[in-house]
Amino acid sequence: MQTELSKKLGVEHALFGFTPFPAVAAAISRAGGFGVLGAVRYTAPDDLKRDLDWVEEHVDGRPYGLDVVMPAKKVEGVTEADVEAMIPEKHRQFVADTLAKHGVPELAEGEASGWRITGWMEQVARSQLDVAFDYPIKILANALGSPPADVVHRAHDQGILVAALAGSARHARKHQEAGIDIVVAQGYEAGGHTGEIASMVLTPDIVDAVDPLPVLAAGGIGSGQQVAAALALGAQGAWLGSIWLTTTEAGLPSPLLVRKLLAAESGDTVRSRALTGKPARQLRTEWTDAWDDPDGPGALPMPLQGLLVADAVTRIQKYEVEPLLGTPVGQIVGRMTGERSVQAVVDDLTRGFEEAVDRINRIAGRS
Amino acid sequence: MQTELSKKLGVEHALFGFTPFPAVAAAISRAGGFGVLGAVRYTAPDDLKRDLDWVEEHVDGRPYGLDVVMPAKKVEGVTEADVEAMIPEKHRQFVADTLAKHGVPELAEGEASGWRITGWMEQVARSQLDVAFDYPIKILANALGSPPADVVHRAHDQGILVAALAGSARHARKHQEAGIDIVVAQGYEAGGHTGEIASMVLTPDIVDAVDPLPVLAAGGIGSGQQVAAALALGAQGAWLGSIWLTTTEAGLPSPLLVRKLLAAESGDTVRSRALTGKPARQLRTEWTDAWDDPDGPGALPMPLQGLLVADAVTRIQKYEVEPLLGTPVGQIVGRMTGERSVQAVVDDLTRGFEEAVDRINRIAGRS
């Protein structure tokens, strides 16, 4: 499964795997795909350095990339405390009430939230980048608009391709104007932040809009048939995120969350502002229902919502509060029915791709 | 482009075209696809008879089908007047106010609404079927659940395949249990009634759920690349609806509506309950915004909403009131950029399909 982009990157399969877990990223690259480590959860640069060192050691010399969440516009001098101060008391009370209703225990005194996902604040992303540029990453992806011009230039100076996620053709053209090298077309069915346009429509829209830039299709891809569909739509590769969540290498800390993911069907996700303030697809839970309830206070804009719910999400996860426990995941969650190794997933994707090619050739009368 | 189903039906291409226009249905079949005439707008059986006669005369002996909207459950003795009486005054007033705000003229005294789309009331659908069974239709499709058992039996007795639309695997399995022959997987991006699951995920879900029944993929298909993607996902054909709206044969009566369709981009549709009371994708307009506004009264359930807005929609269309003027259409509206003949559309689909097969073979290293 070779496209111009996969050849350029020197990988065996045009399969790009986004994951917050270093062990998964390394395993994807070792299996012949291209692992992309999500940096958003690293608030301390040293933690990112430690994990990139680990990836370097375990990737067997294969190429890999890094994904940051960096706003294009710099907001000077705004600290986490400034943002905290903008959160209305009504919303803090709603969090407290919702947690109390479900009997969610408090964190211990001084226990830090592992979910203070402030990585999309510009200064945090920059400290991540200062670390990342010391490593031989081949792709730097940004999940929130085009990266700032100086970051694009610095990446290009180091021979790093810059990728950016887009939910519409217009959005993709802006990336192209900003000098981005690869557009990731993030369809409605994808896990995490996503727009309204589904992959079947979005992928060719963006392929046409930014031609000749390579496009990766994201959203709705968890099988080799879906990889084949994405490539038929003109993508130069598939960008997969959700499918890795239930791999053995991911080792999600909550066994209950793994069970919920394995049991969920395609219709069990929702595109909600509950997690970050921007619409993001995730498991539908009583937590997302509470934020999406028209009679509730509703989610705050990014980055306020993320800060508001950080401790709450940590508590829900730590204590595995079943009705509230969720995670970002796409509609292909219905295909995630058992824990497998990353290698087994990649084998399944490549085998399914070949079967789909056989099928399409039969239909076209070419075999 | 031949699948088991297309061979069984004796058509050249596995392209199924749904349309409310007899001239389009006949042209699709003449071009080597399979035309399916939508019957929902025929409230008078004689009108349907007249148009089926016309199709028979213009189809050059090629196969075609009919699509009805028939609830599985019979509601005995409920008339249109009974349903009318259930509409709250508040909602009637909201219609009047919204039309007045935009200066929409009244219909002339005694002028009937052309949009009294009561075809999904069971007795209306039955009168359509009494007509349809006199014609050599090859497929009877139902857009609203499985048809009643007696209708399925009658169709099978006449050698007619029964198709039904589904928005989830569970929904599709119910069709299979009801003896349906073909499932149309209607993805989120489709025009008209649609669920939340996008085609990229829904198509393989339903293919797996109802195996070995043939599945047609609907939603997001307006190019040959998208046809190839649908077939790679396991469908036995593509079911296209929106793409025909701007064909020369459709001849939409409103030139302004045609211009709006040709100008619209992929993001310019919305899944709204405004038209029928069930979520249906359509052009986003100030009319859909009014019904989707959380501060408004909201849409009524089916079939009340359809009756409530029938005259209003007729007035908006007749007087071409720009901000309110819309139509059901899918996200591929962004691909509809010029009026073409049905033959030109079919040629474009088959050429694009062959190009996509070439491309996928290159990626697979088979050419």
XYZ file of C-alpha atoms in Angstrom:
734
model
C 0.000 0.000 0.000
C 2.238 2.721 -1.372
C 1.418 6.311 -2.260
C 3.758 9.130 -3.216
C 3.672 10.317 0.389
C 4.389 6.929 1.948
C 7.314 6.473 -0.453
C 8.651 9.920 0.422
C 8.487 9.051 4.116
C 9.976 5.608 3.561
C 7.174 3.608 5.166
C 5.758 0.302 3.975
C 2.050 1.118 4.296
C 0.248 4.437 3.796
C -1.230 4.071 7.286
C -0.771 6.963 9.695
C -1.584 6.201 13.305
C -2.279 8.999 15.749
C -2.044 8.044 19.413
C -1.305 9.611 22.785
C 0.662 6.487 23.794
C 4.408 6.199 23.003
C 4.244 2.392 22.955
C 1.494 2.499 20.334
C 3.253 5.117 18.196
C 6.463 3.077 18.157
C 4.588 -0.162 17.423
C 2.749 1.430 14.481
C 6.053 2.521 12.939
C 7.635 -0.867 13.627
C 4.661 -2.543 11.900
C 5.368 -0.561 8.721
C 2.965 2.314 9.291
C 3.753 5.840 10.441
C 3.240 6.446 14.170
C 2.305 9.948 15.290
C 2.565 10.710 19.011
C -0.050 13.145 20.315
C 1.659 15.733 22.532
C -1.396 17.485 23.911
C -1.326 15.735 27.265
C 2.293 16.701 27.974
C 2.236 19.843 30.064
C 5.785 19.266 31.326
C 8.451 19.362 28.598
C 10.547 16.783 30.491
C 7.743 14.228 30.275
C 7.608 14.663 26.514
C 11.407 14.370 26.327
C 11.294 11.140 28.341
C 8.630 9.646 26.047
C 10.310 10.756 22.814
C 13.526 9.157 24.098
C 11.515 5.972 24.646
C 10.034 6.114 21.142
C 13.501 6.669 19.631
C 14.718 3.549 21.419
C 11.781 1.409 20.359
C 11.093 2.472 16.800
C 13.922 0.424 15.231
C 14.988 3.374 13.115
C 11.584 3.715 11.451
C 10.126 7.195 10.862
C 7.571 8.732 13.194
C 5.892 12.064 13.865
C 4.463 14.338 16.538
C 1.039 15.974 16.823
C 0.604 19.208 18.762
C -2.441 21.398 19.318
C -1.297 24.919 18.658
C -3.406 27.980 17.879
C -2.162 30.046 14.939
C -2.760 33.276 16.853
C -0.584 34.057 19.824
C -2.307 35.445 22.889
C 0.456 37.316 24.729
C 0.873 36.848 28.434
C -2.300 34.871 29.140
C -1.683 32.315 31.872
C -3.681 29.303 32.966
C -4.742 31.336 36.019
C -6.120 34.096 33.773
C -8.198 31.549 31.922
C -9.336 29.915 35.177
C -10.587 33.308 36.357
C -12.908 33.560 33.334
C -14.920 30.479 34.317
C -18.378 31.425 35.670
C -19.360 30.175 39.121
C -22.562 28.697 37.636
C -20.500 26.301 35.560
C -18.273 25.298 38.484
C -21.417 24.568 40.470
C -22.843 22.467 37.608
C -19.681 20.355 37.584
C -19.866 19.921 41.362
C -23.581 19.047 41.255
C -23.193 16.555 38.403
C -20.320 14.795 40.169
C -22.181 14.807 43.501
C -25.293 13.338 41.865
C -23.206 10.349 40.809
C -21.258 10.150 44.090
C -17.889 10.756 42.454
C -15.193 10.901 45.193
C -12.869 13.904 45.512
C -9.200 13.710 44.567
C -6.858 13.419 47.540
C -5.402 16.646 48.931
C -2.657 17.854 46.582
C -3.378 15.161 44.002
C -2.846 16.685 40.575
C -5.196 16.179 37.678
C -3.681 14.047 34.946
C -6.143 15.623 32.567
C -5.196 19.289 32.700
C -5.161 19.296 28.939
C -3.756 22.762 28.539
C -1.454 21.597 25.773
C -3.424 23.659 23.301
C -2.444 26.895 24.983
C 0.141 28.449 22.737
C 2.946 28.686 25.292
C 2.543 25.028 26.286
C 2.642 23.909 22.637
C 5.796 25.993 22.101
C 7.570 24.324 25.018
C 6.586 20.958 23.484
C 8.060 22.053 20.161
C 11.337 23.160 21.751
C 11.698 19.570 22.892
C 10.392 17.969 19.705
C 12.767 19.748 17.333
C 15.675 17.895 18.988
C 14.280 14.593 17.686
C 14.338 13.278 14.102
C 10.550 13.560 13.629
C 9.444 13.390 9.993
C 6.002 14.969 10.375
C 4.808 17.706 12.694
C 1.025 17.750 12.754
C -1.203 20.423 14.233
C -4.744 19.643 15.255
C -5.916 23.256 15.641
C -5.549 25.361 12.518
C -2.280 26.099 10.761
C 0.754 26.401 13.036
C 2.339 29.878 13.274
C 4.606 30.824 10.358
C 7.815 30.654 12.402
C 7.004 27.077 13.439
C 6.373 26.087 9.818
C 9.692 27.649 8.777
C 11.607 25.986 11.592
C 10.101 22.604 10.663
C 10.940 23.056 6.999
C 14.509 24.065 7.873
C 14.843 20.717 9.620
C 13.270 18.811 6.715
C 10.103 18.085 8.694
C 6.798 17.961 6.799
C 4.036 19.972 8.431
C 0.530 18.520 8.535
C -2.671 20.195 9.688
C -6.189 18.929 10.304
C -9.085 20.420 8.346
C -12.841 19.944 8.436
C -13.720 21.812 5.237
C -12.196 22.712 1.876
C -11.982 26.354 2.905
C -10.105 25.404 6.047
C -7.750 23.237 3.972
C -7.011 26.062 1.519
C -5.984 28.272 4.454
C -3.493 25.593 5.472
C -2.126 25.505 1.952
C -1.683 29.294 1.988
C 0.145 28.941 5.309
C 2.703 26.644 3.682
C 1.486 23.357 5.137
C 2.708 20.197 3.356
C -0.012 17.660 4.200
C -3.713 18.157 4.973
C -5.491 15.689 7.241
C -9.174 15.694 6.197
C -10.956 15.077 9.497
C -14.480 13.844 8.763
C -17.597 14.161 10.903
C -17.347 10.510 11.989
C -13.862 10.963 13.480
C -13.049 10.887 17.175
C -11.977 14.175 18.736
C -12.521 17.602 17.214
C -14.516 17.350 14.032
C -16.766 19.361 11.736
C -20.087 18.471 10.112
C -18.908 17.116 6.755
C -18.514 13.345 6.542
C -15.341 11.707 5.192
C -17.041 10.417 2.023
C -17.646 14.033 0.987
C -14.837 15.821 2.806
C -11.897 13.767 1.518
C -12.420 14.429 -2.219
C -13.456 18.027 -1.448
C -10.103 18.651 0.204
C -8.123 16.606 -2.342
C -9.516 18.866 -5.076
C -9.148 22.045 -3.027
C -5.438 21.709 -2.212
C -4.196 19.762 -5.226
C -1.300 18.882 -5.546
C -0.802 18.704 -1.748
C -1.174 15.202 -0.313
C -4.275 14.583 1.794
C -4.723 11.982 4.517
C -8.269 10.811 5.243
C -9.270 10.727 8.910
C -12.592 9.643 10.365
C -14.458 6.390 9.867
C -11.388 4.269 9.179
C -10.900 1.107 11.195
C -10.790 -1.641 8.574
C -8.929 -2.337 5.368
C -12.141 -1.793 3.391
C -12.333 1.690 4.868
C -8.660 2.277 4.020
C -9.400 1.280 0.425
C -12.389 3.633 0.347
C -10.264 6.514 1.643
C -7.630 5.866 -1.026
C -10.325 5.589 -3.735
C -11.473 9.042 -2.633
C -8.057 10.422 -3.534
C -6.285 10.360 -0.176
C -2.584 9.523 -0.070
C -3.077 7.586 3.123
C -5.392 6.849 6.012
C -5.022 8.625 9.353
C -6.356 6.399 12.123
C -6.768 7.344 15.769
C -9.565 5.490 17.533
C -8.639 1.961 16.476
C -5.446 1.993 18.612
C -7.267 2.750 21.869
C -8.043 -0.902 22.520
C -4.668 -2.278 21.447
C -2.658 -4.152 24.060
C 0.136 -1.567 23.732
C -2.230 1.293 24.656
C -2.920 -0.284 28.015
C -5.682 2.119 28.998
C -5.554 2.491 32.781
C -9.298 1.914 33.208
C -10.453 -1.660 32.514
C -14.052 -0.430 32.652
C -13.340 2.110 29.903
C -11.845 -0.637 27.749
C -14.983 -2.740 28.307
C -17.187 0.233 27.390
C -15.203 0.805 24.197
C -15.348 -2.861 23.197
C -19.107 -2.976 23.853
C -19.986 0.310 22.113
C -21.685 0.325 18.714
C -21.301 2.843 15.894
C -24.230 4.879 17.175
C -22.870 5.187 20.727
C -20.752 8.298 20.175
C -21.776 11.938 20.166
C -20.227 15.123 18.839
C -20.230 17.234 21.986
C -18.577 20.370 23.360
C -18.364 18.716 26.802
C -14.640 17.952 26.743
C -12.933 21.030 25.323
C -15.560 23.586 24.365
C -15.272 22.757 20.659
C -17.366 19.948 19.126
C -15.449 16.702 19.624
C -16.708 13.175 19.024
C -16.572 10.920 22.071
C -18.453 8.110 23.757
C -21.906 9.304 24.670
C -22.289 9.237 28.468
C -24.426 10.873 31.131
C -21.560 13.401 31.355
C -21.901 14.462 27.696
C -25.690 14.356 28.036
C -25.475 16.794 30.970
C -23.431 19.304 28.951
C -25.570 18.875 25.833
C -28.826 19.258 27.786
C -30.606 22.425 26.575
C -31.783 22.943 30.175
C -28.191 22.909 31.516
C -25.642 25.753 31.410
C -23.985 24.350 28.271
C -20.265 24.002 27.637
C -17.945 27.009 27.808
C -15.750 27.971 24.839
C -12.234 26.573 24.444
C -9.967 26.724 26.439
C -12.283 27.414 29.418
C -14.252 24.165 29.198
C -11.098 22.027 29.180
C -9.804 23.697 32.337
C -13.246 23.596 33.969
C -13.662 19.841 33.556
C -10.032 18.690 33.922
C -10.274 17.642 37.572
C -13.744 16.195 37.060
C -12.576 14.007 34.184
C -9.636 12.820 36.262
C -11.986 11.891 39.121
C -14.422 10.112 36.793
C -11.573 8.114 35.266
C -9.746 7.362 38.502
C -12.874 6.104 40.233
C -14.299 4.540 37.051
C -17.736 6.098 37.482
C -19.548 4.023 34.898
C -22.361 6.339 33.696
C -19.965 9.285 33.269
C -16.889 7.458 31.972
C -16.003 8.243 28.372
C -13.203 9.138 25.976
C -12.804 10.754 22.584
C -13.454 8.073 19.959
C -14.896 7.938 16.448
C -17.869 6.076 15.016
C -15.625 3.109 14.172
C -15.802 2.245 17.872
C -18.330 -0.358 16.695
C -15.447 -2.205 14.953
C -13.394 -2.324 18.177
C -14.613 -5.614 19.592
C -11.507 -7.164 21.160
C -8.055 -6.197 22.430
C -5.383 -6.814 19.793
C -1.749 -5.927 19.305
C -0.859 -3.009 17.055
C 0.754 -5.502 14.665
C -2.517 -7.481 14.486
C -4.437 -4.280 13.682
C -1.983 -3.343 10.915
C -2.115 -6.887 9.516
C -5.925 -6.717 9.519
C -5.864 -3.332 7.743
C -3.483 -4.452 5.002
C -5.285 -7.779 4.490
C -8.688 -6.043 4.346
C -7.263 -3.507 1.903
C -6.066 -6.256 -0.447
C -9.472 -7.970 -0.239
C -11.224 -4.704 -1.073
C -8.926 -4.210 -4.074
C -9.746 -7.747 -5.240
C -13.439 -6.991 -4.894
C -13.321 -3.675 -6.719
C -11.368 -5.277 -9.565
C -14.008 -8.003 -9.902
C -16.721 -5.327 -10.031
C -14.731 -3.397 -12.638
C -14.354 -6.592 -14.690
C -10.575 -6.545 -14.356
C -10.096 -9.965 -12.805
C -19.394 -1.830 -13.016
C -21.133 -5.097 -12.303
C -22.136 -6.661 -9.002
C -24.264 -9.722 -8.337
C -27.260 -7.448 -7.845
C -26.750 -5.416 -11.008
C -26.391 -8.659 -12.976
C -29.567 -10.042 -11.420
C -31.440 -6.885 -12.414
C -29.908 -6.838 -15.879
C -28.427 -3.346 -15.704
C -25.088 -2.218 -17.080
C -23.881 -0.211 -14.068
C -24.501 -0.813 -10.356
C -25.839 2.732 -10.087
C -29.277 3.194 -8.540
C -30.825 6.591 -9.005
C -33.642 7.767 -6.779
C -35.643 10.711 -8.091
C -39.124 12.225 -7.836
C -39.026 13.023 -11.581
C -40.238 10.455 -14.164
C -37.988 11.932 -16.877
C -34.944 11.486 -14.651
C -35.880 7.941 -13.620
C -36.340 6.893 -17.241
C -33.101 8.596 -18.308
C -31.116 6.846 -15.552
C -32.383 3.456 -16.730
C -31.737 4.341 -20.376
C -28.167 5.343 -19.442
C -27.543 1.868 -18.048
C -28.307 2.545 -14.396
C -31.422 1.639 -12.457
C -33.968 4.461 -12.121
C -36.185 4.518 -9.034
C -39.184 6.835 -9.093
C -40.090 8.364 -5.739
C -43.853 8.079 -5.220
C -44.193 10.158 -2.061
C -45.460 13.262 -3.839
C -48.297 11.403 -5.586
C -51.386 11.813 -3.466
C -53.704 10.993 -6.386
C -53.303 7.441 -7.753
C -54.154 8.649 -11.285
C -51.187 10.995 -11.292
C -48.881 8.117 -10.411
C -50.500 5.978 -13.119
C -49.962 8.724 -15.692
C -46.288 9.079 -14.753
C -45.623 5.335 -14.652
C -47.190 5.094 -18.124
C -44.764 7.789 -19.214
C -41.781 5.980 -17.686
C -42.860 2.723 -19.394
C -42.910 4.511 -22.735
C -39.515 6.184 -22.240
C -37.433 3.528 -20.569
C -36.669 1.555 -23.762
C -37.473 -1.710 -22.023
C -34.845 -1.178 -19.319
C -35.667 -2.097 -15.707
C -36.779 0.482 -13.155
C -38.246 0.665 -9.674
C -40.537 2.593 -7.359
C -39.908 4.105 -3.935
C -42.765 4.579 -1.468
C -42.830 5.884 2.094
C -44.924 3.439 4.015
C -45.068 2.891 7.773
C -44.917 -0.763 8.852
C -47.679 -0.208 11.403
C -51.179 0.470 10.183
C -53.117 3.209 11.954
C -56.759 2.339 11.289
C -59.171 5.036 10.207
C -56.916 8.061 10.724
C -57.587 10.701 8.084
C -55.617 13.748 7.051
C -58.233 15.861 8.860
C -57.604 13.921 12.094
C -53.909 14.667 11.832
C -54.567 18.329 10.975
C -56.620 18.625 14.160
C -53.610 17.564 16.255
C -51.500 20.570 15.191
C -51.190 23.147 18.008
C -52.258 26.726 17.304
C -48.851 27.958 18.515
C -47.185 26.162 15.639
C -49.656 27.470 13.054
C -48.979 30.966 14.339
C -45.216 30.421 14.086
C -45.604 29.434 10.432
C -47.745 32.509 9.756
C -45.317 34.810 11.571
C -42.248 33.423 9.827
C -43.875 33.789 6.406
C -45.134 37.293 7.242
C -41.672 38.353 8.415
C -40.361 37.534 4.946
C -43.386 38.970 3.115
C -44.354 35.644 1.543
C -47.597 36.110 -0.468
C -50.658 33.933 0.192
C -51.772 31.257 -2.259
C -54.740 32.264 -4.395
C -58.204 31.298 -3.141
C -58.733 27.587 -3.747
C -55.169 27.071 -4.954
C -54.021 23.676 -3.732
C -50.649 22.993 -2.213
C -48.433 20.933 -4.472
C -46.494 19.906 -1.395
C -49.137 18.112 0.669
C -46.677 15.308 1.116
C -49.031 12.930 2.827
C -47.701 10.050 0.764
C -46.238 8.542 3.899
C -49.633 8.045 5.437
C -50.315 4.357 5.181
C -53.554 4.596 3.192
C -51.959 6.912 0.634
C -48.985 4.591 0.187
C -51.384 1.656 -0.273
C -53.249 3.427 -3.043
C -49.883 4.091 -4.694
C -49.027 0.407 -4.446
C -52.350 -0.659 -5.985
C -51.292 1.321 -9.036
C -47.633 0.284 -8.985
C -48.270 -3.458 -8.930
C -49.778 -3.156 -12.432
C -46.378 -2.117 -13.785
C -43.311 -4.321 -14.358
C -41.261 -2.675 -11.606
C -38.205 -4.693 -10.547
C -37.600 -3.085 -7.152
C -40.060 -1.710 -4.614
C -38.205 0.436 -2.101
C -39.549 1.776 1.174
C -37.996 4.798 2.802
C -39.697 4.389 6.210
C -38.978 1.075 7.917
C -39.889 -2.324 6.517
C -43.073 -2.443 4.447
C -45.982 -4.431 5.957
C -45.742 -8.227 5.533
C -48.607 -8.424 3.029
C -46.879 -5.880 0.779
C -43.621 -7.843 0.923
C -45.499 -11.048 0.013
C -47.359 -9.404 -2.825
C -44.122 -7.997 -4.238
C -42.382 -11.351 -3.992
C -45.320 -13.062 -5.702
C -44.756 -10.715 -8.633
C -40.986 -11.273 -8.650
C -40.298 -7.778 -7.341
C -37.320 -7.285 -5.025
C -38.129 -5.288 -1.899
C -35.619 -2.718 -0.685
C -35.696 -0.691 2.514
C -33.610 2.187 3.819
C -31.711 1.798 7.077
C -29.605 4.138 9.194
C -28.100 1.564 11.557
C -27.138 -2.112 11.622
C -29.971 -2.836 14.069
C -32.452 -1.190 11.723
C -31.069 -3.249 8.824
C -31.390 -6.521 10.742
C -35.073 -5.731 11.340
C -35.499 -5.374 7.582
C -33.820 -8.720 7.058
C -36.173 -10.357 9.571
C -39.112 -8.784 7.694
C -38.042 -10.555 4.500
C -36.546 -7.569 2.699
C -34.234 -8.388 -0.243
C -32.003 -5.308 -0.435
C -30.935 -2.865 2.280
C -30.150 0.724 1.339
C -27.619 2.019 3.894
C -28.530 5.689 4.232
C -25.594 7.564 5.732
C -25.613 10.780 7.743
C -24.411 12.812 4.748
C -27.410 11.809 2.603
C -30.212 14.120 1.546
C -33.598 13.448 3.084
C -34.243 11.352 6.163
C -31.011 10.191 7.683
C -29.490 8.993 10.944
C -26.247 9.966 12.685
C -23.868 7.328 11.307
C -21.813 8.360 8.277
C -21.605 6.192 5.146
C -17.933 5.285 5.686
C -18.965 3.500 8.895
C -22.578 2.611 8.143
C -22.069 0.784 4.841
C -19.703 -1.935 6.146
C -21.704 -2.132 9.406
C -24.830 -3.014 7.442
C -23.018 -5.245 4.935
C -21.753 -7.326 7.869
C -25.072 -7.199 9.734
C -27.300 -8.556 6.949
C -24.845 -10.759 5.033
C -25.596 -12.265 2.503
C -28.270 -9.676 1.588
C -27.086 -7.091 -0.944
C -26.548 -3.583 0.395
C -26.667 -0.334 -1.566
C -24.708 2.628 -0.197
C -26.572 5.941 -0.044
C -25.252 9.274 1.164
C -22.189 11.161 0.041
C -22.094 9.736 -3.473
C -21.903 12.135 -6.385
C -18.689 11.150 -8.172
C -17.123 7.989 -9.527
C -14.503 8.103 -6.768
C -17.327 8.021 -4.235
C -18.955 5.118 -6.115
C -15.637 3.238 -5.927
C -15.397 3.980 -2.201
C -18.933 2.676 -1.636
C -18.144 -0.537 -3.504
C -14.841 -0.929 -1.614
C -16.913 -0.771 1.574
C -18.818 -3.863 0.453
C -21.888 -2.325 -1.168
C -23.364 -3.996 -4.263
C -24.129 -0.632 -5.744
C -24.450 3.077 -5.125
C -27.830 4.687 -4.461
C -27.751 8.316 -5.577
C -30.470 10.896 -5.041
C -29.199 14.465 -4.798
C -26.990 14.466 -7.893
C -30.027 14.260 -10.237
C -31.681 17.406 -8.860
C -29.679 19.698 -11.150
C -29.916 17.526 -14.264
C -31.600 19.041 -17.285
C -34.228 16.266 -17.180
C -35.257 17.211 -13.620
C -36.223 20.688 -14.747
C -36.829 22.070 -11.259
C -39.589 24.661 -11.566
C -37.660 27.273 -9.551
C -34.634 28.741 -11.352
C -33.582 30.376 -8.087
C -33.551 27.001 -6.341
C -31.350 25.596 -9.097
C -28.975 28.536 -8.654
C -28.916 27.992 -4.886
C -28.129 24.294 -5.376
C -25.351 25.010 -7.876
C -23.819 27.630 -5.548
C -24.065 25.605 -2.320
C -20.971 24.013 -0.774
C -20.715 20.779 1.180
C -21.224 22.595 4.470
C -24.422 24.349 3.365
C -26.851 21.602 4.344
C -28.371 20.819 7.715
C -30.044 17.785 9.228
C -33.297 19.330 10.399
C -36.788 18.260 11.465
C -38.239 21.310 9.674
C -39.641 19.480 6.659
C -41.290 16.326 7.977
C -40.755 16.128 11.720
C -37.999 13.528 11.376
C -34.375 14.592 10.876
C -33.855 15.106 7.150
C -30.850 16.675 5.450
C -31.677 19.696 3.286
C -30.277 23.052 2.248
C -29.803 25.211 5.308
C -32.051 28.260 5.039
C -33.656 30.817 7.326
C -36.651 28.453 7.281
C -34.666 25.537 8.748
C -32.928 27.942 11.137
C -36.333 29.078 12.417
C -37.420 25.507 13.184
C -34.054 24.557 14.662
C -33.920 27.670 16.856
C -34.014 26.583 20.523
C -36.088 29.707 21.249
C -38.748 28.724 18.685
C -41.547 26.160 19.117
C -39.520 23.442 17.360
C -40.797 21.024 14.742
C -43.756 18.723 15.415
C -43.453 14.950 15.050
C -44.157 13.208 11.732
C -46.691 13.389 10.100
C -47.890 16.609 11.772
C -44.948 18.771 10.704
C -45.327 17.791 7.031
C -48.972 18.799 7.028
C -48.269 21.958 9.026
C -45.695 23.285 6.570
C -47.117 21.971 3.262
C -48.811 25.214 2.214
C -45.914 27.300 3.491
C -43.381 25.317 1.453
C -45.590 25.684 -1.627
C -45.763 29.449 -1.108
C -42.000 29.747 -0.529
C -41.312 27.767 -3.710
C -43.947 29.442 -5.873
C -42.816 32.943 -4.954
C -39.119 31.934 -4.772
C -38.546 33.589 -1.417
C -34.751 33.457 -1.428
C -33.856 33.267 2.281
C -36.419 30.517 2.941
C -36.105 28.528 -0.274
C -34.629 25.069 0.160
C -34.940 21.392 -0.730
C -33.810 18.057 0.624
C -30.269 17.470 -0.612
C -27.149 15.718 0.675
C -23.669 17.008 1.431
C -22.587 16.241 -2.137
C -24.462 19.403 -3.120
C -20.961 20.920 -3.241
C -20.250 18.706 -6.289
C -23.336 19.996 -8.138
C -21.812 22.953 -9.959
C -23.538 22.949 -13.336
C -26.665 21.604 -15.042
C -25.928 18.383 -16.937
C -27.927 15.669 -18.626
C -28.519 12.403 -16.775
C -26.364 10.673 -19.399
C -23.505 13.102 -18.689
C -23.797 12.382 -14.958
C -23.731 8.611 -15.534
C -20.755 8.967 -17.904
C -18.933 11.027 -15.276
C -19.684 8.419 -12.586
C -18.448 5.480 -14.649
C -15.344 7.344 -15.867
C -14.522 8.482 -12.318
C -15.037 4.924 -11.079
C -12.557 3.547 -13.612
C -10.016 6.239 -12.660
C -10.408 5.381 -8.986
C -9.863 1.687 -9.765
C -6.698 2.604 -11.703
C -5.486 4.641 -8.764
C -6.196 1.973 -6.158
C -4.411 -0.621 -8.278
C -1.351 1.610 -8.517
C -1.379 2.038 -4.724
C -1.737 -1.725 -4.295
C 1.211 -2.257 -6.651
C -0.931 -4.143 -9.154
C -0.313 -1.986 -12.188
